[in-house]
mmCIF file of C-alpha atoms in Angstrom:
data_model
loop_
_atom_site.group_PDB
_atom_site.id
_atom_site.type_symbol
_atom_site.label_atom_id
_atom_site.label_comp_id
_atom_site.label_asym_id
_atom_site.label_seq_id
_atom_site.Cartn_x
_atom_site.Cartn_y
_atom_site.Cartn_z
ATOM 1 C CA UNK H 168 -18.435 -5.545 -5.113
ATOM 2 C CA UNK H 169 -18.954 -2.393 -7.193
ATOM 3 C CA UNK H 170 -16.018 -0.140 -7.895
ATOM 4 C CA UNK H 171 -15.902 3.358 -6.422
ATOM 5 C CA UNK H 172 -14.262 6.555 -7.645
ATOM 6 C CA UNK H 173 -13.138 9.305 -5.290
ATOM 7 C CA UNK H 174 -11.078 12.452 -5.793
ATOM 8 C CA UNK H 175 -7.514 11.849 -4.599
ATOM 9 C CA UNK H 176 -7.404 14.871 -2.325
ATOM 10 C CA UNK H 177 -9.464 17.735 -0.901
ATOM 11 C CA UNK H 178 -8.885 20.657 1.396
ATOM 12 C CA UNK H 179 -11.292 22.084 3.924
ATOM 13 C CA UNK H 180 -11.046 25.002 6.323
ATOM 14 C CA UNK H 181 -11.525 24.175 9.969
ATOM 15 C CA UNK H 182 -15.079 24.775 11.103
ATOM 16 C CA UNK H 183 -16.476 24.407 7.616
ATOM 17 C CA UNK H 184 -18.410 21.438 6.290
ATOM 18 C CA UNK H 185 -16.345 18.880 4.410
ATOM 19 C CA UNK H 186 -18.235 17.249 1.552
ATOM 20 C CA UNK H 187 -16.531 14.145 0.199
ATOM 21 C CA UNK H 188 -17.994 12.707 -2.994
ATOM 22 C CA UNK H 189 -17.983 9.121 -4.152
ATOM 23 C CA UNK H 190 -19.095 7.715 -7.467
ATOM 24 C CA UNK H 191 -20.394 4.144 -7.574
ATOM 25 C CA UNK H 192 -22.290 4.043 -10.854
ATOM 26 C CA UNK H 193 -22.297 0.231 -11.082
ATOM 27 C CA UNK H 194 -23.775 -0.354 -7.643
ATOM 28 C CA UNK H 195 -26.261 -3.194 -7.348
ATOM 29 C CA UNK H 196 -29.532 -3.208 -5.470
ATOM 30 C CA UNK H 197 -28.197 -5.253 -2.557
ATOM 31 C CA UNK H 198 -25.006 -3.250 -2.086
ATOM 32 C CA UNK H 199 -24.466 -0.824 0.753
ATOM 33 C CA UNK H 200 -22.241 2.238 0.785
ATOM 34 C CA UNK H 201 -19.742 2.231 3.653
ATOM 35 C CA UNK H 202 -17.357 4.982 4.712
ATOM 36 C CA UNK H 203 -14.192 4.474 6.718
ATOM 37 C CA UNK H 204 -11.316 6.808 7.434
ATOM 38 C CA UNK H 205 -7.690 6.239 8.317
ATOM 39 C CA UNK H 206 -5.905 8.859 10.339
ATOM 40 C CA UNK H 207 -2.172 8.797 9.688
ATOM 41 C CA UNK H 208 -1.428 5.061 9.697
ATOM 42 C CA UNK H 209 -3.876 4.239 12.480
ATOM 43 C CA UNK H 210 -6.390 1.473 11.997
ATOM 44 C CA UNK H 211 -9.334 2.354 9.755
ATOM 45 C CA UNK H 212 -12.243 3.834 11.632
ATOM 46 C CA UNK H 213 -15.828 3.068 10.699
ATOM 47 C CA UNK H 214 -17.861 6.212 10.046
ATOM 48 C CA UNK H 215 -21.244 5.403 8.574
ATOM 49 C CA UNK H 216 -23.068 3.251 6.063
ATOM 50 C CA UNK H 217 -26.338 3.336 4.134
ATOM 51 C CA UNK H 218 -28.407 1.631 1.482
ATOM 52 C CA UNK H 219 -30.627 4.249 -0.121
ATOM 53 C CA UNK H 220 -31.873 6.581 2.585
ATOM 54 C CA UNK H 221 -29.769 9.404 3.920
ATOM 55 C CA UNK H 222 -28.125 8.546 7.211
ATOM 56 C CA UNK H 223 -26.739 10.617 10.066
ATOM 57 C CA UNK H 224 -24.823 9.734 13.185
ATOM 58 C CA UNK H 225 -22.642 11.577 15.650
ATOM 59 C CA UNK H 226 -19.728 11.634 13.245
ATOM 60 C CA UNK H 227 -21.175 12.439 9.852
ATOM 61 C CA UNK H 228 -24.052 12.424 7.410
ATOM 62 C CA UNK H 229 -24.324 10.276 4.313
ATOM 63 C CA UNK H 230 -26.317 11.528 1.355
ATOM 64 C CA UNK H 231 -27.094 8.949 -1.338
ATOM 65 C CA UNK H 232 -28.572 10.067 -4.646
ATOM 66 C CA UNK H 233 -31.927 8.695 -5.665
ATOM 67 C CA UNK H 234 -30.408 6.536 -8.401
ATOM 68 C CA UNK H 235 -27.729 5.386 -5.883
ATOM 69 C CA UNK H 236 -24.950 5.985 -8.378
ATOM 70 C CA UNK H 237 -23.171 8.428 -6.115
ATOM 71 C CA UNK H 238 -23.013 9.573 -2.525
ATOM 72 C CA UNK H 239 -21.526 12.322 -0.381
ATOM 73 C CA UNK H 240 -20.073 12.060 3.088
ATOM 74 C CA UNK H 241 -20.548 15.260 5.050
ATOM 75 C CA UNK H 242 -18.516 16.227 8.088
ATOM 76 C CA UNK H 243 -20.558 19.190 9.283
ATOM 77 C CA UNK H 244 -17.858 21.074 11.171
ATOM 78 C CA UNK H 245 -14.445 19.787 10.200
ATOM 79 C CA UNK H 246 -11.620 19.996 12.719
ATOM 80 C CA UNK H 247 -7.908 19.434 12.335
ATOM 81 C CA UNK H 248 -8.400 15.961 13.780
ATOM 82 C CA UNK H 249 -10.543 15.057 10.783
ATOM 83 C CA UNK H 250 -7.475 15.167 8.550
ATOM 84 C CA UNK H 251 -7.334 11.627 7.192
ATOM 85 C CA UNK H 252 -7.799 9.414 4.160
ATOM 86 C CA UNK H 253 -11.483 8.697 3.628
ATOM 87 C CA UNK H 254 -12.547 5.490 1.934
ATOM 88 C CA UNK H 255 -15.874 4.921 0.233
ATOM 89 C CA UNK H 256 -16.602 1.201 -0.076
ATOM 90 C CA UNK H 257 -19.524 -0.509 -1.748
ATOM 91 C CA UNK H 258 -20.256 -3.869 -0.272
ATOM 92 C CA UNK H 259 -22.909 -6.499 -0.711
ATOM 93 C CA UNK H 260 -24.335 -7.905 2.486
ATOM 94 C CA UNK H 261 -25.725 -11.287 1.651
ATOM 95 C CA UNK H 262 -26.018 -12.864 5.061
ATOM 96 C CA UNK H 263 -22.419 -14.006 5.067
ATOM 97 C CA UNK H 264 -19.802 -11.588 6.229
ATOM 98 C CA UNK H 265 -17.370 -10.510 3.564
ATOM 99 C CA UNK H 266 -14.166 -8.623 3.032
ATOM 100 C CA UNK H 267 -13.849 -4.883 2.558
ATOM 101 C CA UNK H 268 -12.233 -3.751 -0.674
ATOM 102 C CA UNK H 269 -10.397 -0.481 -0.114
ATOM 103 C CA UNK H 270 -9.613 1.839 -2.998
ATOM 104 C CA UNK H 271 -7.214 4.763 -2.868
ATOM 105 C CA UNK H 272 -9.605 7.047 -1.010
ATOM 106 C CA UNK H 273 -9.656 10.829 -0.642
ATOM 107 C CA UNK H 274 -6.971 12.495 1.398
ATOM 108 C CA UNK H 275 -8.756 15.273 3.307
ATOM 109 C CA UNK H 276 -6.572 18.035 4.671
ATOM 110 C CA UNK H 277 -8.265 20.319 7.185
ATOM 111 C CA UNK H 278 -6.481 23.620 7.575
ATOM 112 C CA UNK H 279 -6.690 26.586 9.940
ATOM 113 C CA UNK L 253 -15.952 -2.107 25.962
ATOM 114 C CA UNK L 254 -12.415 -2.604 24.762
ATOM 115 C CA UNK L 255 -11.853 -2.387 21.044
ATOM 116 C CA UNK L 256 -9.902 -4.730 18.823
ATOM 117 C CA UNK L 257 -6.476 -5.318 20.311
ATOM 118 C CA UNK L 258 -3.354 -6.191 18.390
ATOM 119 C CA UNK L 259 0.088 -6.993 19.615
ATOM 120 C CA UNK L 260 2.816 -6.333 19.269
ATOM 121 C CA UNK L 261 2.324 -2.848 17.874
ATOM 122 C CA UNK L 262 5.783 -2.918 16.345
ATOM 123 C CA UNK L 263 7.803 -5.963 15.370
ATOM 124 C CA UNK L 264 11.299 -6.104 13.928
ATOM 125 C CA UNK L 265 12.552 -9.286 12.336
ATOM 126 C CA UNK L 266 15.589 -10.267 10.307
ATOM 127 C CA UNK L 267 15.174 -12.000 6.995
ATOM 128 C CA UNK L 268 14.407 -15.664 7.461
ATOM 129 C CA UNK L 269 12.874 -15.318 10.913
ATOM 130 C CA UNK L 270 9.254 -15.933 11.816
ATOM 131 C CA UNK L 271 6.729 -13.232 12.674
ATOM 132 C CA UNK L 272 3.652 -13.881 14.806
ATOM 133 C CA UNK L 273 0.984 -11.236 14.963
ATOM 134 C CA UNK L 274 -1.864 -11.508 17.439
ATOM 135 C CA UNK L 275 -5.372 -10.100 17.325
ATOM 136 C CA UNK L 276 -7.997 -10.151 20.067
ATOM 137 C CA UNK L 277 -11.411 -9.248 18.662
ATOM 138 C CA UNK L 278 -13.918 -7.036 20.399
ATOM 139 C CA UNK L 279 -15.934 -8.728 23.113
ATOM 140 C CA UNK L 280 -18.724 -10.765 21.609
ATOM 141 C CA UNK L 281 -17.212 -10.748 18.118
ATOM 142 C CA UNK L 282 -16.572 -14.095 16.489
ATOM 143 C CA UNK L 283 -15.393 -12.984 13.053
ATOM 144 C CA UNK L 284 -11.852 -11.846 12.403
ATOM 145 C CA UNK L 285 -10.312 -10.351 9.261
ATOM 146 C CA UNK L 286 -6.694 -9.588 8.473
ATOM 147 C CA UNK L 287 -5.615 -6.841 6.090
ATOM 148 C CA UNK L 288 -2.172 -5.720 4.981
ATOM 149 C CA UNK L 289 -1.080 -2.226 4.067
ATOM 150 C CA UNK L 290 2.204 -1.911 2.232
ATOM 151 C CA UNK L 291 4.024 1.426 2.485
ATOM 152 C CA UNK L 292 2.178 4.161 0.593
ATOM 153 C CA UNK L 293 -0.516 1.733 -0.549
ATOM 154 C CA UNK L 294 -4.107 0.937 0.396
ATOM 155 C CA UNK L 295 -5.330 -1.858 2.591
ATOM 156 C CA UNK L 296 -5.617 -5.282 1.008
ATOM 157 C CA UNK L 297 -7.722 -8.094 2.406
ATOM 158 C CA UNK L 298 -5.824 -11.228 3.380
ATOM 159 C CA UNK L 299 -8.028 -13.670 5.254
ATOM 160 C CA UNK L 300 -11.353 -14.006 7.061
ATOM 161 C CA UNK L 301 -11.762 -16.435 9.932
ATOM 162 C CA UNK L 302 -14.396 -17.574 12.359
ATOM 163 C CA UNK L 303 -13.628 -19.603 15.434
ATOM 164 C CA UNK L 304 -11.594 -22.623 14.300
ATOM 165 C CA UNK L 305 -12.452 -22.052 10.644
ATOM 166 C CA UNK L 306 -10.918 -20.221 7.729
ATOM 167 C CA UNK L 307 -13.783 -18.828 5.672
ATOM 168 C CA UNK L 308 -11.986 -16.851 2.955
ATOM 169 C CA UNK L 309 -8.236 -16.842 2.390
ATOM 170 C CA UNK L 310 -8.318 -15.487 -1.129
ATOM 171 C CA UNK L 311 -5.942 -12.654 -0.253
ATOM 172 C CA UNK L 312 -3.307 -14.722 1.499
ATOM 173 C CA UNK L 313 -0.007 -15.327 -0.257
ATOM 174 C CA UNK L 314 0.236 -19.005 -1.122
ATOM 175 C CA UNK L 315 3.484 -19.581 0.735
ATOM 176 C CA UNK L 316 4.878 -18.653 4.153
ATOM 177 C CA UNK L 317 1.635 -17.080 5.442
ATOM 178 C CA UNK L 318 -0.905 -18.788 7.655
ATOM 179 C CA UNK L 319 -3.681 -17.706 9.992
ATOM 180 C CA UNK L 320 -5.683 -19.301 12.738
ATOM 181 C CA UNK L 321 -8.429 -18.346 15.148
ATOM 182 C CA UNK L 322 -8.569 -21.039 17.840
ATOM 183 C CA UNK L 323 -11.505 -21.766 20.080
ATOM 184 C CA UNK L 324 -9.691 -20.057 22.926
ATOM 185 C CA UNK L 325 -7.314 -17.158 22.590
ATOM 186 C CA UNK L 326 -6.472 -14.593 19.952
ATOM 187 C CA UNK L 327 -6.253 -14.943 16.222
ATOM 188 C CA UNK L 328 -2.691 -15.411 14.987
ATOM 189 C CA UNK L 329 -1.228 -14.359 11.660
ATOM 190 C CA UNK L 330 2.034 -16.197 11.121
ATOM 191 C CA UNK L 331 4.648 -15.319 8.554
ATOM 192 C CA UNK L 332 7.473 -17.784 8.141
ATOM 193 C CA UNK L 333 10.892 -16.947 6.712
ATOM 194 C CA UNK L 334 10.115 -13.259 6.412
ATOM 195 C CA UNK L 335 11.510 -11.224 3.537
ATOM 196 C CA UNK L 336 11.907 -7.469 3.198
ATOM 197 C CA UNK L 337 8.768 -7.291 1.071
ATOM 198 C CA UNK L 338 6.739 -8.419 4.085
ATOM 199 C CA UNK L 339 7.435 -5.101 5.792
ATOM 200 C CA UNK L 340 4.015 -3.528 6.170
ATOM 201 C CA UNK L 341 1.265 -2.633 8.590
ATOM 202 C CA UNK L 342 -1.005 -5.556 9.375
ATOM 203 C CA UNK L 343 -4.495 -4.701 10.563
ATOM 204 C CA UNK L 344 -7.032 -6.941 12.168
ATOM 205 C CA UNK L 345 -10.758 -6.256 12.178
ATOM 206 C CA UNK L 346 -13.622 -8.022 13.899
ATOM 207 C CA UNK L 347 -17.384 -8.190 13.553
ATOM 208 C CA UNK L 348 -20.169 -9.782 15.600
ATOM 209 C CA UNK L 349 -21.867 -13.098 14.852
ATOM 210 C CA UNK L 350 -24.230 -12.727 11.935
ATOM 211 C CA UNK L 351 -27.850 -12.420 12.986
ATOM 212 C CA UNK L 352 -29.472 -11.211 9.818
ATOM 213 C CA UNK L 353 -28.987 -7.637 10.930
ATOM 214 C CA UNK L 354 -27.002 -5.421 8.602
ATOM 215 C CA UNK L 355 -25.321 -3.506 11.391
ATOM 216 C CA UNK L 356 -23.883 -6.763 12.650
ATOM 217 C CA UNK L 357 -21.612 -6.969 9.635
ATOM 218 C CA UNK L 358 -19.709 -3.756 10.308
ATOM 219 C CA UNK L 359 -16.018 -4.411 10.793
ATOM 220 C CA UNK L 360 -14.072 -2.616 13.508
ATOM 221 C CA UNK L 361 -10.324 -2.333 13.176
ATOM 222 C CA UNK L 362 -7.463 -2.596 15.597
ATOM 223 C CA UNK L 363 -4.442 -0.267 15.728
ATOM 224 C CA UNK L 364 -2.292 -2.549 13.612
ATOM 225 C CA UNK L 365 1.095 -4.205 13.902
ATOM 226 C CA UNK L 366 3.943 -2.609 12.015
ATOM 227 C CA UNK L 367 6.349 -5.243 10.813
ATOM 228 C CA UNK L 368 9.821 -4.238 9.734
ATOM 229 C CA UNK L 369 12.069 -6.846 8.162
ATOM 230 C CA UNK L 370 15.750 -6.000 8.178
#
């Protein structure tokens, strides 16, 4: 699976949009971009995933650049409960389920 | 629909004892994964199982660790003769049977078991 690079930490004011970048310049054509978050030692929580089109669900939006070398997770209106470590994971889905490889993630701190 | 369940949530063992961690996947899920998170570190994959089969154990330590997912009942991660370095949070994740649909391969995590070895 391709390696990802994320900033170690970010701050965001409550109510503002949180934009979390991820670089995956060596991504292959069959690899998806997945985002998970881990809130203070809880189990990781799935957020969203995408291949090349932008995706949106009730939690977040995922913007993938046209060349797929980077992506941005957007939390449109961050709340204090969004404070967590956010992991960007690139993963090939080949018809056989496979492990997730977690990096160090971005620690997002949402403040008042 | 209940999520992934793990028990116990906290487990304290003395060095040399055995630790058994249990994971019940989400309803309808037949794939189970175990991950370990050492203090102040990221999650590391350990093993991937389907019912009665170990598919990928590339992340499992060669000694003292074993995992099973029987036909009936939860998946078990077993650590024999625990040492202090085994103290960590152990997370289980599950995913549905593969059906050629990408969304079917999303893994959903349980709350974890925190193992403390004294």
